[in-house]
XYZ file of C-alpha atoms in Angstrom:
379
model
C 10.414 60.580 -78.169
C 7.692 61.781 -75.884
C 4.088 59.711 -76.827
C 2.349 62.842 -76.685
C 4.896 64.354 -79.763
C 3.620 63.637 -83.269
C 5.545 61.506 -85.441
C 8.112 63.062 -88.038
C 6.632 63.621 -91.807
C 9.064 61.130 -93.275
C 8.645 58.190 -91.012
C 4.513 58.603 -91.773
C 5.343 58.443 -95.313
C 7.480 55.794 -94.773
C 4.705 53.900 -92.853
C 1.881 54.744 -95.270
C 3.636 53.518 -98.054
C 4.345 50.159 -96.543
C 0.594 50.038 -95.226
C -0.411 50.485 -98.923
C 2.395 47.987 -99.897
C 1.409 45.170 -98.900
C -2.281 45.517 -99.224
C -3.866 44.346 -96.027
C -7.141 45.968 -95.235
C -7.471 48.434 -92.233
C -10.336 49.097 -89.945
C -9.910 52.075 -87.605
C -11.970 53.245 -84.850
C -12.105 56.730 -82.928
C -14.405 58.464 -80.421
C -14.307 59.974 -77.210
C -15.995 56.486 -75.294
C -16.222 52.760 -76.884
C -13.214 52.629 -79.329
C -11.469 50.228 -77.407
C -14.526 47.897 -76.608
C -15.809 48.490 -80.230
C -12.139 47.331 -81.265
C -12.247 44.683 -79.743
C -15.742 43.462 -81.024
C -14.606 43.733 -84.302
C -11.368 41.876 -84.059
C -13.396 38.932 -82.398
C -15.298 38.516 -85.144
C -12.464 38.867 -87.814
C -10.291 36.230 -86.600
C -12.840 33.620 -87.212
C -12.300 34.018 -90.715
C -9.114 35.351 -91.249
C -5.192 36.888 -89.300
C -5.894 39.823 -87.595
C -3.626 42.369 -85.420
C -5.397 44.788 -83.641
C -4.395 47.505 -81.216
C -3.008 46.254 -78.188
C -5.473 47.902 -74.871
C -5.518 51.452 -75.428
C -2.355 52.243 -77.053
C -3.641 54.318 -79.759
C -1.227 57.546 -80.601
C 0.009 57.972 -83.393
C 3.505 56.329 -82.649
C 1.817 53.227 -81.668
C -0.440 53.132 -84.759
C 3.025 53.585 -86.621
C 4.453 50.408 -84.486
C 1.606 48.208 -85.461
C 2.009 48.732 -88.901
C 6.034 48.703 -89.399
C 5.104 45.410 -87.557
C 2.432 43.849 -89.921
C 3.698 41.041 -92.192
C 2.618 39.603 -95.419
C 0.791 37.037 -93.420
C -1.462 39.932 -91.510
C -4.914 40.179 -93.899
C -6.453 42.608 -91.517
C -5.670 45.739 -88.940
C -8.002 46.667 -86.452
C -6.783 49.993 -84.987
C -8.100 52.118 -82.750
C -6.950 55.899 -82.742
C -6.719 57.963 -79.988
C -5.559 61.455 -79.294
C -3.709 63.665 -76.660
C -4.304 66.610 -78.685
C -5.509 67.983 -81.936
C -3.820 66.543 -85.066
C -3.121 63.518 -83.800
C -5.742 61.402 -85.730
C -4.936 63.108 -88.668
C -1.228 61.695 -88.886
C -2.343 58.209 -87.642
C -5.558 58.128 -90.441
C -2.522 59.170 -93.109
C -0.223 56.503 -92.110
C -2.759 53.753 -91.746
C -5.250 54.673 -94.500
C -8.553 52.942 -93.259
C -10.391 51.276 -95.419
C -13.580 51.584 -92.887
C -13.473 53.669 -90.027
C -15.762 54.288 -87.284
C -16.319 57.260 -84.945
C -18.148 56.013 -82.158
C -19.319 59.024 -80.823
C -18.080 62.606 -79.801
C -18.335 64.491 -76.822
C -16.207 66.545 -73.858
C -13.386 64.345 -73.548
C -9.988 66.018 -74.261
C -11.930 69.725 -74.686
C -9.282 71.142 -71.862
C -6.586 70.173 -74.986
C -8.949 70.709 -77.758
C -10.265 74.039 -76.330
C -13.646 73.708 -76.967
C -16.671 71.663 -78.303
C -15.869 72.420 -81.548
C -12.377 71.603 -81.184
C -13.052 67.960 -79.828
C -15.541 67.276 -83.516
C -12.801 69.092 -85.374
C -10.069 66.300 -83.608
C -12.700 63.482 -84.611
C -13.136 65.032 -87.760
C -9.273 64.441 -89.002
C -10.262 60.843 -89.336
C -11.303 61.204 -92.799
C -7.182 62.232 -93.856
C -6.066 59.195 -94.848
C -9.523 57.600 -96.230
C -9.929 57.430 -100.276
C -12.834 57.488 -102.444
C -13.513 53.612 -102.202
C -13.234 53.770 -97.991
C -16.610 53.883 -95.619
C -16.764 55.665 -92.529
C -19.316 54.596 -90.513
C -21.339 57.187 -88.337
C -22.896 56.916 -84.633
C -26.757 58.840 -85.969
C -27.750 58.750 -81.849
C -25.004 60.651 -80.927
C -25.508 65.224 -81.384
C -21.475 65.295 -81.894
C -21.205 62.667 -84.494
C -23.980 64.504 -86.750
C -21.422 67.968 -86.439
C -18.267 66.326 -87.913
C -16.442 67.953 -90.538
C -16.380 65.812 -93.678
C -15.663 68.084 -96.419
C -13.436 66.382 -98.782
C -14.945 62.745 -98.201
C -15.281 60.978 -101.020
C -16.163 58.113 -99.810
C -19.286 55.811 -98.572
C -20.963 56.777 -95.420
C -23.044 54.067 -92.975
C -25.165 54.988 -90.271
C -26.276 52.941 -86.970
C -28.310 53.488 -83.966
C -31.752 53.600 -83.080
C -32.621 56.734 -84.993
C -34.605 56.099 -88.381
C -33.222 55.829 -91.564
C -30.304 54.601 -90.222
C -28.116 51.712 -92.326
C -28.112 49.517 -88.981
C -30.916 50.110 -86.660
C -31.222 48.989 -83.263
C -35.319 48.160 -82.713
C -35.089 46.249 -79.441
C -32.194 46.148 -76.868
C -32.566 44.436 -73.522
C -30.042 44.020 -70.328
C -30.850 41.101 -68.163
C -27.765 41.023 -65.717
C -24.226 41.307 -67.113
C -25.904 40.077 -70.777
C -27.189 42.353 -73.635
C -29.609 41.139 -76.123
C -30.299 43.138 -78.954
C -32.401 43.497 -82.428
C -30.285 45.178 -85.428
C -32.374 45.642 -88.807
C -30.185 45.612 -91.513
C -29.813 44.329 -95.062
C -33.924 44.159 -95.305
C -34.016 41.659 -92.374
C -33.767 41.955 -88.311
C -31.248 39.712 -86.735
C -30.882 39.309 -82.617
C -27.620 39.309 -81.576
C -26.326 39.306 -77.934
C -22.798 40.433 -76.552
C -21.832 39.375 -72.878
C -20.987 42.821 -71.400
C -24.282 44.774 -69.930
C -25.484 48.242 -71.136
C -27.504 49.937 -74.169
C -24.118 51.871 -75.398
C -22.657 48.840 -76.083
C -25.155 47.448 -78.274
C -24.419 50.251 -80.265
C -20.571 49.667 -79.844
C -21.446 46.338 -80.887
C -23.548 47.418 -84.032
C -20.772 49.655 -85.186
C -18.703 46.194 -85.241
C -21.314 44.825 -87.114
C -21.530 47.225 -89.770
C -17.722 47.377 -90.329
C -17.283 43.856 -90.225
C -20.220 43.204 -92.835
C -18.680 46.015 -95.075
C -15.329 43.856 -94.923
C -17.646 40.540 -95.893
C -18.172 38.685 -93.028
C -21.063 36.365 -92.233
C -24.020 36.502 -90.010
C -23.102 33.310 -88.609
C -19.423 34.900 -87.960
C -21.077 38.061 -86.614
C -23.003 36.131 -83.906
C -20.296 34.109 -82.766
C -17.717 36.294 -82.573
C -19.748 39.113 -80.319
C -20.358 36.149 -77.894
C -16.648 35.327 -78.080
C -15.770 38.723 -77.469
C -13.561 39.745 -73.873
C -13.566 43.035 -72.384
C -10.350 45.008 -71.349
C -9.799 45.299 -67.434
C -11.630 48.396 -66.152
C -14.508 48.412 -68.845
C -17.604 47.497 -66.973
C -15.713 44.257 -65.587
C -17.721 42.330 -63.610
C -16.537 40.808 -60.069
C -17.358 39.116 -57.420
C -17.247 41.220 -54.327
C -16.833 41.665 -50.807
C -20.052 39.514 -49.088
C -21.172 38.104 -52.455
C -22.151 41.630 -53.570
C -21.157 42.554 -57.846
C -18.429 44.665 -58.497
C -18.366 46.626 -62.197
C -14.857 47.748 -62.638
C -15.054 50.597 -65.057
C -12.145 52.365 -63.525
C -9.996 52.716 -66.335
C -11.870 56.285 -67.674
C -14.243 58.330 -67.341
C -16.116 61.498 -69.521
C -19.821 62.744 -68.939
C -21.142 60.612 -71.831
C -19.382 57.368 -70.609
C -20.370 57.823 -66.585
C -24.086 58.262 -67.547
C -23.930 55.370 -69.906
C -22.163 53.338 -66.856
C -24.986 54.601 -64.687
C -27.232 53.713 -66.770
C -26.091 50.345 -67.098
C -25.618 50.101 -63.361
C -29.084 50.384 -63.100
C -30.627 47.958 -65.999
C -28.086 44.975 -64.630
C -29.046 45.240 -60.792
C -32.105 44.666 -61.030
C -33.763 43.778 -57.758
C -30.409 44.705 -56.288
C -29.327 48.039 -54.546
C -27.321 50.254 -56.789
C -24.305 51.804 -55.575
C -22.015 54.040 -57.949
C -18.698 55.197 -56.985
C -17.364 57.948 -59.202
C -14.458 59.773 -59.186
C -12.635 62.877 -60.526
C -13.150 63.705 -64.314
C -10.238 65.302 -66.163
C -9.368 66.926 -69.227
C -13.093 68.984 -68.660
C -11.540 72.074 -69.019
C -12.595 75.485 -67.192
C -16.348 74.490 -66.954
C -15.308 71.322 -65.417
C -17.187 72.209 -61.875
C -20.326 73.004 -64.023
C -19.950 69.769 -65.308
C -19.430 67.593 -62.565
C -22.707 69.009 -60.697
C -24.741 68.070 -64.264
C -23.232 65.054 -63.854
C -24.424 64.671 -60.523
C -28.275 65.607 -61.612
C -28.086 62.786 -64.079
C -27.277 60.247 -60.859
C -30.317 61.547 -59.224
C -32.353 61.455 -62.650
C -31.647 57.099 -62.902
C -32.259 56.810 -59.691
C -29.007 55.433 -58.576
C -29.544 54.394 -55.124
C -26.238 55.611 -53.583
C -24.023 57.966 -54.560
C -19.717 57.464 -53.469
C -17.928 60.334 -54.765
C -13.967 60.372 -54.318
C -11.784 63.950 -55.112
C -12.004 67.408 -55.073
C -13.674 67.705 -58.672
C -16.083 64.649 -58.047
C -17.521 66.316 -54.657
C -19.503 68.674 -57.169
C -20.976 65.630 -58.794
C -22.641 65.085 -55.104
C -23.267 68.492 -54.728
C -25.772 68.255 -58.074
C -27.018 64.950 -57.122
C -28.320 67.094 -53.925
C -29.613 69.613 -55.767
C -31.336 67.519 -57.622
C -33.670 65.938 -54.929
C -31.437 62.966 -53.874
C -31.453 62.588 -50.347
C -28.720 63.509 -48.522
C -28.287 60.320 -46.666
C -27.379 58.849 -49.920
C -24.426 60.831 -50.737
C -20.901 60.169 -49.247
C -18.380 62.182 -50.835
C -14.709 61.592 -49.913
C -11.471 64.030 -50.754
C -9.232 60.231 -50.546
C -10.469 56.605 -51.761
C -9.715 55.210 -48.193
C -12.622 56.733 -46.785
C -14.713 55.177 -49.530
C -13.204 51.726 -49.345
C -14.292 51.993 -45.155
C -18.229 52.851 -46.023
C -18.290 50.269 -48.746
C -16.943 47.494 -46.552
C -20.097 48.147 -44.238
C -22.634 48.627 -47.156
C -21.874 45.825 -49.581
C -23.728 42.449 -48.854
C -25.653 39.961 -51.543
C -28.173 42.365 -52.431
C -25.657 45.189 -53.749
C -24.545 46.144 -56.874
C -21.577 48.762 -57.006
C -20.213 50.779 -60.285
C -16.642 52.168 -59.943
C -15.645 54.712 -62.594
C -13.393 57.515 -62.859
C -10.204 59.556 -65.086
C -7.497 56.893 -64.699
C -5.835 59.500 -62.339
C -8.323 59.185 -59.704
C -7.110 55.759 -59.030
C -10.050 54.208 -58.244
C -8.746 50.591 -59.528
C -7.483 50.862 -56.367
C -11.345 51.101 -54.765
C -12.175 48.033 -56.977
C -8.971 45.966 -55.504
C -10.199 46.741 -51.994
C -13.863 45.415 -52.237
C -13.467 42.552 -54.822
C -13.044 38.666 -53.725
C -9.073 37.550 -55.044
């Protein structure tokens, strides 16, 4: 069976049933950026106080969500999934089978439109979270994020948590701060404010990180379980992994995906964590963008000259229009290289990288640009 097929009514029955069998409680997290980091925060902190089995990297359709469960044992108290979509209906059959008990949607923006069709079809995707949920589940809501506020909940009966920085919000953010590859943050929750900080860099993953807090508090667990399971926490390859590189310069490897919203938040971590240090960003090709896709790669290219990124790499057809609005947007022209191949790239960062360089590499997974991150880091 093709991954990309959905899985056969019976066998989801069959799966649900043993899911609500033997009783284990299930988290599940969707979004177009931050489920699998946001998974991962979560399971951190639940294995210091009981068994976990989460979703192994990124394999999140619906015929892996079914393996994880036909998997789980009597000994297994929690599931931390992480659903993820090719195209539409997709999150619907894997929210039936595993029947969250909390679910988060991280945020929702352009990625997989091409399959969705449009805006509206992406929050429509998102929105089939709420399938398998009952009236005693809690789904817990991204308020900073336009997309999230659209989804279609009609039919949910059950509790609904906020986070983010906007007021009113169940979990507010008051305070975040990136000092290198660190991220110290102040949540206000609960009628008190508690600092927490995660070891990965960037604002957007303070909120990844306070959608783990919310669902793990729902699901009981401590403060004191909280804090040391965010510091405990270990990115995935490719997510904003830092490296040593080439002439002591610092590598973030975030070459594993790329949409608009996760680029700019890259960028805009890129930024915060160098510091004194030049900032170089190396971005390639964005897929699944659909028809408007050159539109949005120049946008995208606007936003690099809006934070001020200090140099702008761009490898692939598609990604050449991210330089072209970087341009347009007032960078200088000496500070754009754009590149059709990634060897071209690797050559001008081999001159520019030294001590005082800092150098984000993101793209689709079908740009290749792992390969770019290979070339430059020290082995």
């Amino acid at each position: 069976m093709s991954l990309d097929f959905l899985v056969p009514l019976k066998l989801q029955v069959t799966t649900r049933n043993k899911r609500i069998r033997l009783g284990f409680k299930v988290v599940a997290v969707t979004g177009t950026a931050g489920k699998t980091t946001t998974k991962e925060m979560i399971a951190s902190i639940l294995r210091l106080s009981r068994t976990v089995k989460s979703t192994p990297g990124n394999l999140n359709l619906p015929v892996h969500v079914r393996q994880i469960i036909e998997a789980a044992t009597l000994g297994d108290t929690t599931l931390v999934l992480e659903l993820g979509m090719a195209r539409p209906g997709q999150i619907s059959q894997s929210s039936y089978m595993a029947a969250p008990n909390v679910a988060i949607v991280t945020n929702v923006n352009r990625g997989h439109v091409e399959k969705c069709g449009s805006m509206a079809g992406v929050i429509l995707a998102k929105s089939e979270i709420i399938r398998g949920m009952g009236a005693g589940s809690v789904l817990i809501i991204n308020a900073d994020d336009h997309g999230s506020q659209l989804l279609r909940l009609e039919g949910f009966q059950g509790r609904i948590i906020k986070y983010g920085k906007a007021p009113e919000t169940n979990y507010r953010i008051v305070k975040c701060e990136t000092q290198g590859l660190e991220t110290t943050f102040v949540v206000h929750a609960e009628s008190e404010q508690r600092t927490l900080t995660i070891p990965i860099a960037g604002e957007h993953n303070a909120h990844n990180a306070t959608a783990a807090v919310a669902a793990t508090r729902v699901l009981g667990c401590s403060w004191s379980d909280i804090e040391c399971g965010l510091t405990k926490f270990s990115r995935l390859r490719g997510r904003l992994t830092p490296y040593g590189g080439i002439n002591n310069s610092v590598v973030l490897d975030d070459s594993f995906n790329a949409n608009p919203l996760s680029v700019v938040a890259g960028l805009k971590t890129l930024k915060a964590a160098a510091g004194g240090r030049t900032a170089i960003a190396v971005l390639g090709n964005m897929e699944e963008q659909g028809p408007k896709w050159p539109i949005i790669h120049m946008q995208l290219g606007r936003e690099v000259a809006a934070i001020r990124v200090d140099r702008l790499i761009t490898v692939g057809e598609k990604a050449a229009y991210i330089a072209r609005g970087a341009e347009s947007a007032g960078m200088l022209k000496e500070k754009i290289h754009a590149f059709v191949t990634r060897a071209g790239a690797i050559e001008l960062l081999q001159k520019l990288l030294d001590s005082n360089t800092m150098v984000l590499v993101k793209g689709s997974h079908s740009a290749g640009l792992s390969q770019v991150v290979k070339a430059i880091i020290c082995m």
